[in-house]
Structure formats: C-alpha cells, structure tokens
Amino acid sequence: MTKQDRVLIFDTTLRDGEQSPGATMSHNEKLEIAGMLDDMGVDIIEAGFPIASEGDFKAVSEIASNTKNAQVCGLSRAVYKDIDRCWEAVKNGVNPRIHTFIGTSPQHRAIPNLTMDEMVERIHDTVSHARNLCPNVQWSPMDATRTEEDYLCRTVETAIKAGANTINIPDTVGYTAPSESADIIRMLIERVPGADQIIFATHCHNDLGMATANALAAITGGARQIECTINGLGERAGNTALEEVVMALRVRNDIMPYKTMIDSTKLMNISRRVATVSGFQVQYNKAIVGKNAFAHESGIHQDGMLKSADTFEIMRPEDIGLSETNLVMGKHSGRAALRSKLKDLGYDLGDNQLKDVFVRFKALADRKKEVYDDDLLALVSDEETNSANDTIQVKSLQVTCGTEGPQTASLALIIDKVEYSHKAIGDGPVDAVFKAVQALFPHQAHLQLYQVHAVTEGTDAQATVSVRMEENGKIVTGQSADTDTVVASAKAYVNALNKLLVRREKTAPN
Ligand code: KIV
Ligand code: ZN
C-alpha cells in the first residue's frame, strides 16, 4: 500500500457526535467507546473539547493516556488558553494531536470581530503556538466551503507555514455537493504553496444528506483523511458515517482504490454501543448498520438469496460483524453459553459482572421464551446504565390503565437510601408514572423526548425507553429496557434524573 492509497480515519464521535443535543455520554462510556475505536483501527480519535468543561478535559486526558495505537486529538478555538488546555489534556498520549479552528467564511468572520488581515495574523500566531507544543497540529477553517476561494487559499497557506501538518476542510453547514467537495480540495492542492507537504482532511455535515458522498468525493480530489462518526452521529443531521465510508471504500475499491485500517467486523458492535450510550437509535433502513440493511423480506429476494447471496447482497453480514446465526438463548442456557454469546457481541465481562447479568438473563428468559442478541445487548447496557449506586432507584410500581379511567401509578422510589411512595393520576399510565416521579423527586427539568423502541419482534419483546430532559441548558438522556414498557419508562426517567444529578454536581460552584 503506498502513502497515496491510504486514507486516514479520524473519528469525532466523542467530540462532534457528543455535541449533538441529548447525546451526552458519561465519562466511563467515553472511555469505553474510545477503547473500541482504537481496537477497530481508527487512526485518530478526537476525544473532546478540553476547554469546554472539566468533564471534557478529564475524558480527553484519560483517553490519551489509555489509548494504545490511535493518535488522540483535542479540539481548541484559535485562542492561546484553549490550545494550552488542549495540550495539557492530550500530551500523555502516544502520539498527541491538537486540532485548532476558526470560522473563515463571511458569516463566521463576523463573530470574533476581526478584519481579514487580523484573522490571518491570529491563524499564524495560534497555529505556531500549537506547533511549539505538539508535533501534530491540525487546522480547520470552519465553514471552509462558504469561504471565498482566494481568502481560503491565503488562510490555508498561513496555517501550513505556521506548522500545521493536517488541513481539515469542514463543510460546517452541510451545504456542499460532491463535485464541489472534490474541486475545493483539488483547487487547494494546486494553488497553495506547501500543500504537497501536508494531508488534507474532509469534515462533512449531513444537512442535505450528502455527507458520505462529499467525503468520498473529497478523496478523489486528493484528501487523505476522512472525519466521521459512528452511526453518523453529530449536530443537526449529523456527520459522515464512519461505517458508510469504510464499507464504500471496501465494496467499491474498483473505482475508489483507497484503503483504511479499519477492521470492519467490529462495525456492528460499536454501532450498537454508540446507539445505546448516546440514546440515538439507529434508523431501521440506515445503510450498513440499520436493522434492515441485510434483511430480505420479499419472496423474490429470499428466493434469489437462497440460490446465491450475491444476487441481492453487495457485502456479507459477517463483513460488518453481524453473526450469521442470531443464536437464540432460552431459560436452559447456561452461564458458559451466555459468556460466549456476550463475547461474540463484543462484551468481555468479568466474573462478577457476568454473575449479575446471568441473574437478569434468567429472569428475562422466564418471562420471554426466546432471548435474542438484541435482548442481551439491551440487558447488558441496562445493567451498565442503571447502577445500584444511583441516588434514585425504582423500588416498585403498580399501574391501572385501560378504557375505564382514571389511569393511576403507585410508585415507590428509594432516594438516598430512604423509601418514599406516591400514587398519581395521569393521562395514561406513563403520564401517571412521570407525575409520581415528579411528586417524589420535585425538579424543574423539562421532558424533551420520550421514545419507545421494541428491541425484537413479538408481543413479549423488551422495550427500550429513552427519556431526554433539559435543565438550565444541560441535556441528559436516560434509558432502560424491560418487557414491561411502563416499568422501562419509570426506570428511564429515573436514569435521566440520576444523570442530571451528576451533571449538577460537576457544574456546581466550588
Ligand atoms: O463542523 C465544523 O466545522 C467543525 C469544526 C470544529 C471542525 O466541527
Ligand atoms: Zn462539525
């Protein structure tokens, strides 16, 4: 493989992805996702925005210290104190990187109130400062695709002269079309002195549904780094999806002869994990990792598939780590079978953790004849998200509902180790439960989203409930899974409140 064939994968799930309102991940979840990204062969992990909060700083610095292979990168504005903080966070990594940016388009230039010349000077000073601290410096002209060509060339040249070794060209508002995405990189390579010494990257948002196409087009224009996120998570309509570019480069290597180092068999597990921890479920018809991406329902398709899989399949499910047999487990399955199944699904649990999950698995298998992969994944993540150390816990719940009202919920919560109970009337059982929670633990947080997702088919399916809440600009998403949707709703609400308590502690004045 020559340098020219190689495309670097820069994952920003933990920075741009996590910036998406409601996608907030806990510290441990961020460490876990970073470990999975490193394991699957991502070249650069953008782990956060260290100046943004103490939590972000801690996450970036722990990820930098723990990551074995990937470069770990932090984001910073074109401000000295941001860059210093970023360096503090990444400096213990095997191969740290500082990513600094400033908005160069007319729309963005107005914000720092700098003239065009002053901005060029700022770019020179901040990139030089970053490069004096760190050998790997990436610079981004934010909203590059709406920046005047001449000015874009001038700023890129300045950043290269000041020591940037990667220049990222963001399509911040997802405005560009594929031909333009290729042209802009080609134009920069042709016009900017020193462009042949650095790597151009592409960072595309999906507002017009063109993020993946734009990223791939940029590669044909000469870019050699793609910024992307798992499941395309990201602000508004999201970012380029990592799994899409990786599989597109693999399946259509005939016309795009470029390679990544990603082990594609790890895609499915990381996609599921990111969906769980972010609370953003993957749409069923999402390319590569959607539930239906490999499902062939129609008779004609099934017939063709039985004769030869490539009649309708351009890639095999196992290429992305979907086990061919969704081995069903039941109440007679033992602990060893559970351990092995969970290992296949990407979970290597310790003995104690396995013991707890096994107890819950048995309880689920008693209620549900067949336990599928997705059931197990919901169960493990529920075990991880709802901890016995949480301040608020659901003790018991009884509801009355049906055609004859009123719908009521009798709920008992343990709050700080003390049991409290309350009976509430609501407009339906879930509303009654939420009113009971509100009465037992009064709070000002607003419910932004309540979402129910059936984990598998069948009326005995587990439901995963997501509850997104907002309090003074802080957004958290709680989750829980149970075969009883109302119980899952109560636990998801309580999970969101527990997360909110953690966020309140983190931002409380000293
Ligand atoms: O979309 C964007 O412009 C960004 C930059 C900070 C790279 O995320
Ligand atoms: Zn972005």
Short mmCIF file of C-alpha atoms and ligand atoms in Angstrom, two decimals:
data_model
loop_
_atom_site.label_atom_id
_atom_site.label_comp_id
_atom_site.label_asym_id
_atom_site.label_seq_id
_atom_site.Cartn_x
_atom_site.Cartn_y
_atom_site.Cartn_z
CA MET A 1 0.00 0.00 0.00
CA THR A 2 1.52 3.37 -0.93
CA LYS A 3 1.00 6.57 1.02
CA GLN A 4 -1.25 7.69 -1.82
CA ASP A 5 -3.62 4.73 -1.38
CA ARG A 6 -4.07 5.14 2.33
CA VAL A 7 -6.98 7.11 3.77
CA LEU A 8 -6.78 8.03 7.46
CA ILE A 9 -9.92 7.63 9.52
CA PHE A 10 -10.41 10.43 12.04
CA ASP A 11 -13.31 9.64 14.35
CA THR A 12 -15.10 12.52 16.08
CA THR A 13 -17.97 10.61 17.72
CA LEU A 14 -16.77 11.75 21.13
CA ARG A 15 -16.48 15.42 20.11
CA ASP A 16 -18.75 16.42 17.21
CA GLY A 17 -21.02 13.42 17.86
CA GLU A 18 -21.35 14.11 21.54
CA GLN A 19 -22.04 17.79 20.79
CA SER A 20 -25.37 16.72 19.32
CA PRO A 21 -28.06 17.86 21.81
CA GLY A 22 -29.03 14.95 24.06
CA ALA A 23 -26.16 12.68 23.01
CA THR A 24 -24.17 13.38 26.16
CA MET A 25 -22.15 10.34 27.25
CA SER A 26 -20.82 9.58 30.71
CA HIS A 27 -17.10 9.54 31.44
CA ASN A 28 -16.90 5.74 31.51
CA GLU A 29 -18.94 5.44 28.33
CA LYS A 30 -16.49 7.77 26.55
CA LEU A 31 -13.53 5.68 27.70
CA GLU A 32 -15.25 2.53 26.56
CA ILE A 33 -16.09 3.92 23.10
CA ALA A 34 -12.52 5.25 22.70
CA GLY A 35 -11.20 1.75 23.51
CA MET A 36 -13.49 0.25 20.87
CA LEU A 37 -12.40 2.83 18.28
CA ASP A 38 -8.74 2.12 18.98
CA ASP A 39 -9.38 -1.60 18.77
CA MET A 40 -11.05 -1.36 15.38
CA GLY A 41 -8.15 0.55 13.81
CA VAL A 42 -9.22 4.20 13.82
CA ASP A 43 -6.15 6.38 13.10
CA ILE A 44 -7.14 9.47 15.07
CA ILE A 45 -9.70 9.79 17.87
CA GLU A 46 -10.98 13.28 18.55
CA ALA A 47 -11.84 12.75 22.21
CA GLY A 48 -13.41 16.11 23.11
CA PHE A 49 -13.04 19.85 23.57
CA PRO A 50 -10.84 20.16 26.68
CA ILE A 51 -11.56 23.83 27.47
CA ALA A 52 -15.34 23.25 27.31
CA SER A 53 -15.63 21.68 30.79
CA GLU A 54 -13.73 19.83 33.50
CA GLY A 55 -15.51 16.67 32.36
CA ASP A 56 -14.31 17.07 28.77
CA PHE A 57 -10.76 17.76 29.94
CA LYS A 58 -10.72 14.65 32.15
CA ALA A 59 -12.17 12.47 29.41
CA VAL A 60 -9.64 13.65 26.79
CA SER A 61 -6.69 13.23 29.12
CA GLU A 62 -7.71 9.74 30.29
CA ILE A 63 -8.40 8.63 26.73
CA ALA A 64 -5.00 9.99 25.67
CA SER A 65 -3.26 8.07 28.45
CA ASN A 66 -5.13 4.80 27.81
CA THR A 67 -5.11 4.65 24.02
CA LYS A 68 -2.55 2.24 22.62
CA ASN A 69 -2.43 2.86 18.88
CA ALA A 70 -4.51 5.80 17.68
CA GLN A 71 -3.46 9.43 17.84
CA VAL A 72 -5.64 11.20 20.39
CA CYS A 73 -6.72 14.68 19.50
CA GLY A 74 -8.46 17.52 21.33
CA LEU A 75 -10.27 20.49 19.83
CA SER A 76 -9.46 24.12 20.61
CA ARG A 77 -10.52 27.51 19.33
CA ALA A 78 -7.86 29.83 17.94
CA VAL A 79 -7.16 31.11 21.43
CA TYR A 80 -3.96 30.51 23.42
CA LYS A 81 -5.70 29.38 26.59
CA ASP A 82 -7.75 26.79 24.64
CA ILE A 83 -4.64 25.46 22.95
CA ASP A 84 -2.73 25.24 26.24
CA ARG A 85 -5.60 23.39 27.88
CA CYS A 86 -5.87 21.07 24.91
CA TRP A 87 -2.15 20.27 25.07
CA GLU A 88 -2.41 19.58 28.81
CA ALA A 89 -5.15 17.05 28.04
CA VAL A 90 -3.50 15.21 25.12
CA LYS A 91 0.17 15.42 25.98
CA ASN A 92 0.36 11.98 27.63
CA GLY A 93 -0.88 10.22 24.54
CA VAL A 94 1.36 8.01 22.40
CA ASN A 95 1.04 10.43 19.55
CA PRO A 96 -0.94 13.54 20.55
CA ARG A 97 -2.63 15.97 18.20
CA ILE A 98 -4.01 19.48 18.67
CA HIS A 99 -6.88 20.48 16.41
CA THR A 100 -7.46 24.22 16.29
CA PHE A 101 -10.05 26.09 14.23
CA ILE A 102 -11.52 29.48 13.37
CA GLY A 103 -14.52 30.39 11.20
CA THR A 104 -13.24 31.89 7.92
CA SER A 105 -16.45 32.41 5.90
CA PRO A 106 -18.07 35.88 5.79
CA GLN A 107 -20.85 34.54 8.03
CA HIS A 108 -18.37 33.29 10.65
CA ARG A 109 -15.79 36.07 10.39
CA ALA A 110 -18.28 38.48 11.90
CA ILE A 111 -18.27 36.61 15.23
CA PRO A 112 -14.74 37.29 16.55
CA ASN A 113 -14.96 40.76 15.00
CA LEU A 114 -11.59 40.55 13.24
CA THR A 115 -10.66 42.05 9.90
CA MET A 116 -9.49 39.55 7.27
CA ASP A 117 -5.87 40.58 7.86
CA GLU A 118 -6.24 40.33 11.62
CA MET A 119 -7.67 36.83 11.24
CA VAL A 120 -4.70 35.74 9.13
CA GLU A 121 -2.40 37.05 11.86
CA ARG A 122 -4.41 35.17 14.51
CA ILE A 123 -4.13 31.95 12.48
CA HIS A 124 -0.39 32.38 12.18
CA ASP A 125 0.08 33.04 15.90
CA THR A 126 -2.19 30.30 17.23
CA VAL A 127 -1.01 27.57 14.85
CA SER A 128 2.63 28.46 15.63
CA HIS A 129 1.82 28.31 19.34
CA ALA A 130 0.19 24.88 18.95
CA ARG A 131 3.10 23.60 16.88
CA ASN A 132 5.59 24.72 19.51
CA LEU A 133 3.76 22.48 21.95
CA CYS A 134 2.81 19.50 19.83
CA PRO A 135 4.32 17.78 16.77
CA ASN A 136 0.89 17.09 15.21
CA VAL A 137 -1.24 20.13 14.53
CA GLN A 138 -4.45 20.11 12.58
CA TRP A 139 -6.04 23.36 11.50
CA SER A 140 -9.61 23.89 10.28
CA PRO A 141 -11.08 26.94 8.54
CA MET A 142 -14.61 26.45 9.85
CA ASP A 143 -17.28 26.85 7.15
CA ALA A 144 -14.49 26.50 4.56
CA THR A 145 -16.96 25.58 1.83
CA ARG A 146 -18.63 29.04 2.08
CA THR A 147 -15.32 30.92 2.31
CA GLU A 148 -14.12 32.98 -0.69
CA GLU A 149 -11.55 30.87 -2.61
CA ASP A 150 -8.75 33.45 -2.51
CA TYR A 151 -9.13 34.03 1.19
CA LEU A 152 -9.34 30.29 1.88
CA CYS A 153 -6.05 29.78 0.00
CA ARG A 154 -4.44 32.59 1.95
CA THR A 155 -5.51 31.20 5.35
CA VAL A 156 -4.51 27.62 4.46
CA GLU A 157 -1.09 28.83 3.29
CA THR A 158 -0.66 30.74 6.56
CA ALA A 159 -1.54 27.67 8.65
CA ILE A 160 0.87 25.46 6.69
CA LYS A 161 3.68 28.00 7.07
CA ALA A 162 2.97 28.20 10.80
CA GLY A 163 3.41 24.43 11.14
CA ALA A 164 0.05 22.71 10.61
CA ASN A 165 0.57 19.23 9.17
CA THR A 166 -3.10 18.45 8.56
CA ILE A 167 -5.54 20.90 7.00
CA ASN A 168 -9.16 19.97 7.50
CA ILE A 169 -11.78 21.46 5.19
CA PRO A 170 -15.12 21.48 7.03
CA ASP A 171 -18.46 21.67 5.30
CA THR A 172 -19.84 23.00 8.57
CA VAL A 173 -23.40 23.60 7.44
CA GLY A 174 -23.67 20.64 5.06
CA TYR A 175 -24.10 22.90 2.02
CA THR A 176 -21.68 21.42 -0.48
CA ALA A 177 -22.38 18.98 -3.34
CA PRO A 178 -19.95 16.15 -4.21
CA SER A 179 -18.42 17.76 -7.30
CA GLU A 180 -17.67 20.92 -5.30
CA SER A 181 -16.25 18.85 -2.45
CA ALA A 182 -13.69 17.29 -4.81
CA ASP A 183 -12.99 20.63 -6.57
CA ILE A 184 -12.22 22.56 -3.40
CA ILE A 185 -9.52 20.07 -2.34
CA ARG A 186 -8.11 19.92 -5.88
CA MET A 187 -8.03 23.73 -6.04
CA LEU A 188 -6.19 24.00 -2.69
CA ILE A 189 -3.62 21.37 -3.71
CA GLU A 190 -2.99 23.22 -6.98
CA ARG A 191 -2.86 26.74 -5.63
CA VAL A 192 -1.43 26.68 -2.10
CA PRO A 193 2.36 26.60 -1.73
CA GLY A 194 3.38 23.74 0.58
CA ALA A 195 0.12 21.85 0.02
CA ASP A 196 2.05 18.79 -1.16
CA GLN A 197 3.75 18.54 2.26
CA ILE A 198 0.59 18.14 4.35
CA ILE A 199 -2.54 15.98 4.50
CA PHE A 200 -5.91 17.40 3.54
CA ALA A 201 -8.91 16.19 5.51
CA THR A 202 -12.63 16.42 4.92
CA HIS A 203 -15.31 17.02 7.58
CA CYS A 204 -18.82 16.93 6.18
CA HIS A 205 -22.17 17.55 7.81
CA ASN A 206 -25.24 15.82 6.50
CA ASP A 207 -27.82 18.61 6.27
CA LEU A 208 -28.62 17.76 2.64
CA GLY A 209 -27.94 14.03 3.05
CA MET A 210 -24.67 14.28 1.12
CA ALA A 211 -22.05 13.87 3.87
CA THR A 212 -20.81 10.43 2.81
CA ALA A 213 -20.84 11.31 -0.90
CA ASN A 214 -18.97 14.55 -0.16
CA ALA A 215 -16.32 12.80 1.93
CA LEU A 216 -15.68 10.21 -0.78
CA ALA A 217 -15.60 12.92 -3.47
CA ALA A 218 -13.01 14.84 -1.42
CA ILE A 219 -10.82 11.73 -1.51
CA THR A 220 -10.98 11.68 -5.29
CA GLY A 221 -9.93 15.37 -5.16
CA GLY A 222 -6.83 14.49 -3.11
CA ALA A 223 -7.91 14.48 0.55
CA ARG A 224 -6.40 11.61 2.56
CA GLN A 225 -8.21 11.89 5.87
CA ILE A 226 -11.93 11.49 6.46
CA GLU A 227 -13.53 12.88 9.60
CA CYS A 228 -16.55 10.87 10.58
CA THR A 229 -18.62 9.46 13.43
CA ILE A 230 -20.18 6.13 14.30
CA ASN A 231 -23.78 5.99 13.04
CA GLY A 232 -23.25 9.47 11.55
CA LEU A 233 -23.92 10.95 15.00
CA GLY A 234 -23.45 14.71 15.07
CA GLU A 235 -25.03 18.12 15.27
CA ARG A 236 -28.32 18.61 13.41
CA ALA A 237 -28.45 15.95 10.62
CA GLY A 238 -25.11 14.55 11.74
CA ASN A 239 -21.71 13.87 10.19
CA THR A 240 -20.30 11.48 7.64
CA ALA A 241 -20.94 7.96 8.97
CA LEU A 242 -17.72 6.03 9.57
CA GLU A 243 -19.29 2.70 8.66
CA GLU A 244 -20.52 4.09 5.33
CA VAL A 245 -17.18 5.45 4.11
CA VAL A 246 -15.29 2.37 5.30
CA MET A 247 -17.63 -0.05 3.54
CA ALA A 248 -17.94 2.12 0.42
CA LEU A 249 -14.15 2.18 0.04
CA ARG A 250 -14.10 -1.58 0.51
CA VAL A 251 -17.00 -2.59 -1.70
CA ARG A 252 -16.21 -0.10 -4.48
CA ASN A 253 -12.44 -0.42 -4.32
CA ASP A 254 -12.58 -0.93 -8.10
CA ILE A 255 -13.36 2.76 -8.63
CA MET A 256 -12.03 4.15 -5.32
CA PRO A 257 -8.73 2.32 -4.83
CA TYR A 258 -8.04 3.54 -1.29
CA LYS A 259 -7.56 1.65 1.92
CA THR A 260 -8.32 2.24 5.58
CA MET A 261 -7.02 0.19 8.50
CA ILE A 262 -10.49 -0.39 9.94
CA ASP A 263 -11.44 -3.92 10.96
CA SER A 264 -14.93 -3.82 9.51
CA THR A 265 -16.08 -6.85 11.52
CA LYS A 266 -16.19 -4.53 14.56
CA LEU A 267 -18.62 -2.07 12.97
CA MET A 268 -21.86 -3.63 14.15
CA ASN A 269 -20.87 -3.85 17.80
CA ILE A 270 -19.61 -0.31 18.04
CA SER A 271 -22.67 0.97 16.21
CA ARG A 272 -24.94 -0.74 18.76
CA ARG A 273 -22.90 0.52 21.67
CA VAL A 274 -22.88 4.12 20.43
CA ALA A 275 -26.65 3.94 19.84
CA THR A 276 -27.13 2.76 23.41
CA VAL A 277 -24.88 5.20 25.19
CA SER A 278 -25.94 8.21 23.12
CA GLY A 279 -29.63 7.36 23.23
CA PHE A 280 -29.82 7.90 19.44
CA GLN A 281 -31.30 4.74 17.98
CA VAL A 282 -30.17 3.77 14.50
CA GLN A 283 -32.97 4.06 11.94
CA TYR A 284 -34.06 0.64 10.58
CA ASN A 285 -33.11 1.46 6.99
CA LYS A 286 -29.75 3.09 7.80
CA ALA A 287 -27.03 1.96 5.39
CA ILE A 288 -24.66 -0.73 6.74
CA VAL A 289 -25.79 -0.91 10.39
CA GLY A 290 -29.60 -0.47 10.21
CA LYS A 291 -31.69 -3.43 11.33
CA ASN A 292 -32.98 -3.95 7.79
CA ALA A 293 -29.66 -3.43 6.00
CA PHE A 294 -29.30 -7.18 5.46
CA ALA A 295 -32.94 -8.26 5.78
CA HIS A 296 -34.57 -9.72 2.70
CA GLU A 297 -38.30 -9.85 3.18
CA SER A 298 -39.78 -10.13 -0.28
CA GLY A 299 -40.30 -13.62 -1.73
CA ILE A 300 -38.30 -12.83 -4.88
CA HIS A 301 -35.36 -11.59 -2.80
CA GLN A 302 -35.45 -14.59 -0.46
CA ASP A 303 -35.53 -17.00 -3.38
CA GLY A 304 -32.57 -15.24 -5.02
CA MET A 305 -30.64 -15.16 -1.74
CA LEU A 306 -31.09 -18.88 -1.21
CA LYS A 307 -29.67 -19.60 -4.67
CA SER A 308 -26.74 -17.21 -4.33
CA ALA A 309 -26.22 -14.48 -1.73
CA ASP A 310 -24.70 -12.04 -4.21
CA THR A 311 -28.00 -11.84 -6.13
CA PHE A 312 -29.00 -9.06 -3.78
CA GLU A 313 -26.08 -8.61 -1.39
CA ILE A 314 -23.09 -6.43 -2.21
CA MET A 315 -21.46 -7.23 1.13
CA ARG A 316 -21.87 -10.06 3.58
CA PRO A 317 -23.38 -9.57 7.04
CA GLU A 318 -20.26 -11.09 8.60
CA ASP A 319 -18.13 -8.35 6.94
CA ILE A 320 -19.56 -5.91 9.46
CA GLY A 321 -19.65 -8.40 12.33
CA LEU A 322 -23.26 -9.47 12.14
CA SER A 323 -23.19 -13.10 13.22
CA GLU A 324 -24.95 -15.25 10.65
CA THR A 325 -26.91 -17.10 13.28
CA ASN A 326 -28.77 -14.89 15.66
CA LEU A 327 -28.45 -17.79 18.10
CA VAL A 328 -31.49 -17.88 20.31
CA MET A 329 -30.92 -18.47 24.00
CA GLY A 330 -33.51 -19.63 26.49
CA LYS A 331 -34.04 -20.44 30.13
CA HIS A 332 -31.98 -23.63 29.86
CA SER A 333 -28.89 -21.86 28.52
CA GLY A 334 -26.01 -21.88 30.99
CA ARG A 335 -23.52 -19.30 32.13
CA ALA A 336 -20.79 -20.50 29.75
CA ALA A 337 -23.13 -20.13 26.76
CA LEU A 338 -24.05 -16.64 27.93
CA ARG A 339 -20.39 -15.68 28.37
CA SER A 340 -19.52 -16.93 24.90
CA LYS A 341 -22.52 -15.21 23.31
CA LEU A 342 -21.67 -11.92 25.00
CA LYS A 343 -18.08 -12.24 23.85
CA ASP A 344 -19.30 -12.57 20.25
CA LEU A 345 -21.29 -9.40 20.81
CA GLY A 346 -18.19 -7.53 21.97
CA TYR A 347 -18.62 -7.80 25.76
CA ASP A 348 -15.85 -9.48 27.73
CA LEU A 349 -17.40 -9.38 31.19
CA GLY A 350 -15.60 -10.03 34.45
CA ASP A 351 -16.89 -12.87 36.67
CA ASN A 352 -18.92 -10.63 38.98
CA GLN A 353 -20.46 -8.68 36.16
CA LEU A 354 -21.32 -11.92 34.39
CA LYS A 355 -22.95 -13.22 37.56
CA ASP A 356 -25.25 -10.16 37.73
CA VAL A 357 -26.08 -10.29 34.04
CA PHE A 358 -26.80 -14.04 34.31
CA VAL A 359 -29.35 -13.45 37.08
CA ARG A 360 -31.11 -10.88 34.94
CA PHE A 361 -30.85 -13.10 31.87
CA LYS A 362 -32.59 -15.95 33.74
CA ALA A 363 -35.34 -13.59 34.89
CA LEU A 364 -35.81 -12.40 31.31
CA ALA A 365 -35.78 -15.96 29.94
CA ASP A 366 -38.52 -16.87 32.42
CA ARG A 367 -40.71 -14.13 31.01
CA LYS A 368 -39.68 -14.47 27.39
CA LYS A 369 -39.32 -17.82 25.62
CA GLU A 370 -36.52 -16.85 23.26
CA VAL A 371 -33.77 -14.38 24.08
CA TYR A 372 -32.13 -12.85 21.00
CA ASP A 373 -28.83 -10.99 20.55
CA ASP A 374 -30.60 -7.65 20.76
CA ASP A 375 -32.28 -8.70 24.03
CA LEU A 376 -28.89 -9.50 25.52
CA LEU A 377 -27.43 -6.21 24.34
CA ALA A 378 -30.33 -4.30 25.89
CA LEU A 379 -29.89 -6.26 29.09
CA VAL A 380 -26.15 -5.64 29.39
CA SER A 381 -26.43 -1.96 28.67
CA ASP A 382 -29.31 -1.64 31.15
CA GLU A 383 -27.07 -3.28 33.74
CA GLU A 384 -24.39 -0.71 32.94
CA THR A 385 -26.61 2.38 32.83
CA ASN A 386 -28.77 1.69 35.89
CA SER A 387 -26.41 1.14 38.77
CA ALA A 388 -27.08 0.03 42.32
CA ASN A 389 -25.15 3.14 43.46
CA ASP A 390 -27.57 5.58 41.82
CA THR A 391 -29.10 8.20 44.15
CA ILE A 392 -32.63 7.44 42.94
CA GLN A 393 -33.85 3.92 42.29
CA VAL A 394 -37.19 2.38 41.35
CA LYS A 395 -38.35 0.08 44.15
CA SER A 396 -41.78 -0.95 42.90
CA LEU A 397 -44.51 0.13 40.52
CA GLN A 398 -48.17 -0.78 40.01
CA VAL A 399 -50.34 0.85 37.37
CA THR A 400 -54.00 0.73 36.49
CA CYS A 401 -54.93 1.51 32.93
CA GLY A 402 -57.49 0.60 30.29
CA THR A 403 -60.70 2.02 28.89
CA GLU A 404 -62.12 2.92 32.30
CA GLY A 405 -60.09 5.71 33.85
CA PRO A 406 -58.55 7.11 35.83
CA GLN A 407 -55.10 5.76 34.98
CA THR A 408 -53.01 5.62 38.10
CA ALA A 409 -49.48 4.76 39.11
CA SER A 410 -48.42 3.71 42.61
CA LEU A 411 -44.69 4.18 42.69
CA ALA A 412 -42.08 3.59 45.36
CA LEU A 413 -38.64 5.12 44.93
CA ILE A 414 -35.52 4.79 47.04
CA ILE A 415 -33.96 8.24 47.26
CA ASP A 416 -30.64 8.42 49.11
CA LYS A 417 -31.38 5.04 50.68
CA VAL A 418 -34.82 6.09 52.04
CA GLU A 419 -38.04 4.69 50.59
CA TYR A 420 -40.85 7.06 49.54
CA SER A 421 -44.09 6.24 47.76
CA HIS A 422 -46.82 8.13 45.95
CA LYS A 423 -49.95 7.42 43.93
CA ALA A 424 -50.57 9.70 40.95
CA ILE A 425 -53.31 10.02 38.33
CA GLY A 426 -52.30 10.77 34.75
CA ASP A 427 -53.38 10.91 31.17
CA GLY A 428 -52.36 7.31 30.51
CA PRO A 429 -50.09 5.07 32.60
CA VAL A 430 -46.79 6.63 31.53
CA ASP A 431 -48.02 10.13 32.33
CA ALA A 432 -49.20 8.86 35.74
CA VAL A 433 -45.76 7.33 36.40
CA PHE A 434 -43.95 10.53 35.42
CA LYS A 435 -46.25 12.57 37.68
CA ALA A 436 -45.47 10.20 40.56
CA VAL A 437 -41.72 10.61 39.96
CA GLN A 438 -42.16 14.39 39.87
CA ALA A 439 -44.07 14.29 43.19
CA LEU A 440 -41.45 12.11 44.89
CA PHE A 441 -38.46 13.99 43.50
CA PRO A 442 -39.53 17.54 42.58
CA HIS A 443 -37.39 19.10 39.82
CA GLN A 444 -37.52 21.80 37.17
CA ALA A 445 -36.15 19.71 34.28
CA HIS A 446 -38.31 19.63 31.14
CA LEU A 447 -39.08 16.46 29.27
CA GLN A 448 -37.82 16.93 25.71
CA LEU A 449 -38.27 13.47 24.29
CA TYR A 450 -39.94 10.22 25.26
CA GLN A 451 -39.24 7.36 22.89
CA VAL A 452 -40.09 3.66 22.95
CA HIS A 453 -38.24 1.17 20.80
CA ALA A 454 -39.09 -2.55 20.58
CA VAL A 455 -35.84 -4.49 20.88
CA THR A 456 -37.10 -7.54 18.98
CA GLU A 457 -40.28 -8.68 17.30
CA GLY A 458 -43.18 -10.29 19.19
CA THR A 459 -45.56 -9.09 21.86
CA ASP A 460 -43.19 -10.32 24.58
CA ALA A 461 -40.40 -8.10 23.22
CA GLN A 462 -38.39 -5.92 25.56
CA ALA A 463 -38.92 -2.21 25.14
CA THR A 464 -36.02 0.23 25.32
CA VAL A 465 -37.26 3.58 26.52
CA SER A 466 -35.26 6.80 26.09
CA VAL A 467 -36.12 9.92 28.06
CA ARG A 468 -34.37 13.18 27.21
CA MET A 469 -34.55 16.01 29.74
CA GLU A 470 -33.27 19.56 29.87
CA GLU A 471 -32.44 21.71 32.90
CA ASN A 472 -30.79 25.13 32.50
CA GLY A 473 -29.31 24.19 29.13
CA LYS A 474 -27.99 20.83 30.34
CA ILE A 475 -29.43 17.94 28.38
CA VAL A 476 -29.34 14.32 29.51
CA THR A 477 -30.78 11.12 28.09
CA GLY A 478 -31.90 8.30 30.38
CA GLN A 479 -32.55 4.78 29.17
CA SER A 480 -33.89 1.49 30.35
CA ALA A 481 -35.13 -1.81 28.94
CA ASP A 482 -37.82 -4.13 30.22
CA THR A 483 -40.53 -6.40 28.84
CA ASP A 484 -42.94 -4.07 30.65
CA THR A 485 -42.92 -0.75 28.78
CA VAL A 486 -44.26 1.21 31.75
CA VAL A 487 -41.57 -0.17 34.08
CA ALA A 488 -38.91 0.67 31.44
CA SER A 489 -40.39 4.19 31.24
CA ALA A 490 -40.15 4.69 35.02
CA LYS A 491 -36.56 3.44 35.09
CA ALA A 492 -35.53 5.53 32.07
CA TYR A 493 -36.97 8.68 33.69
CA VAL A 494 -35.14 7.91 36.94
CA ASN A 495 -31.95 7.17 34.97
CA ALA A 496 -32.20 10.63 33.34
CA LEU A 497 -32.65 12.25 36.77
CA ASN A 498 -29.59 10.43 38.12
CA LYS A 499 -27.55 11.69 35.16
CA LEU A 500 -28.84 15.19 35.81
CA LEU A 501 -27.70 14.98 39.43
CA VAL A 502 -24.21 14.06 38.22
CA ARG A 503 -24.23 16.98 35.77
CA ARG A 504 -25.38 19.35 38.55
CA GLU A 505 -22.51 18.22 40.79
CA LYS A 506 -19.99 18.70 38.00
CA THR A 507 -21.04 22.28 37.36
CA ALA A 508 -21.71 23.32 40.97
CA PRO A 509 -19.57 26.33 42.02
CA ASN A 510 -16.75 25.38 44.43
O1 KIV B 1 -18.30 21.40 11.58
C1 KIV B 1 -17.26 22.00 11.85
O2 KIV B 1 -16.87 22.98 11.21
C2 KIV B 1 -16.49 21.53 12.99
C3 KIV B 1 -15.14 22.16 13.16
C4 KIV B 1 -14.86 22.48 14.58
C5 KIV B 1 -14.10 21.28 12.55
O3 KIV B 1 -16.89 20.63 13.68
ZN ZN B 2 -18.54 19.54 12.66
#
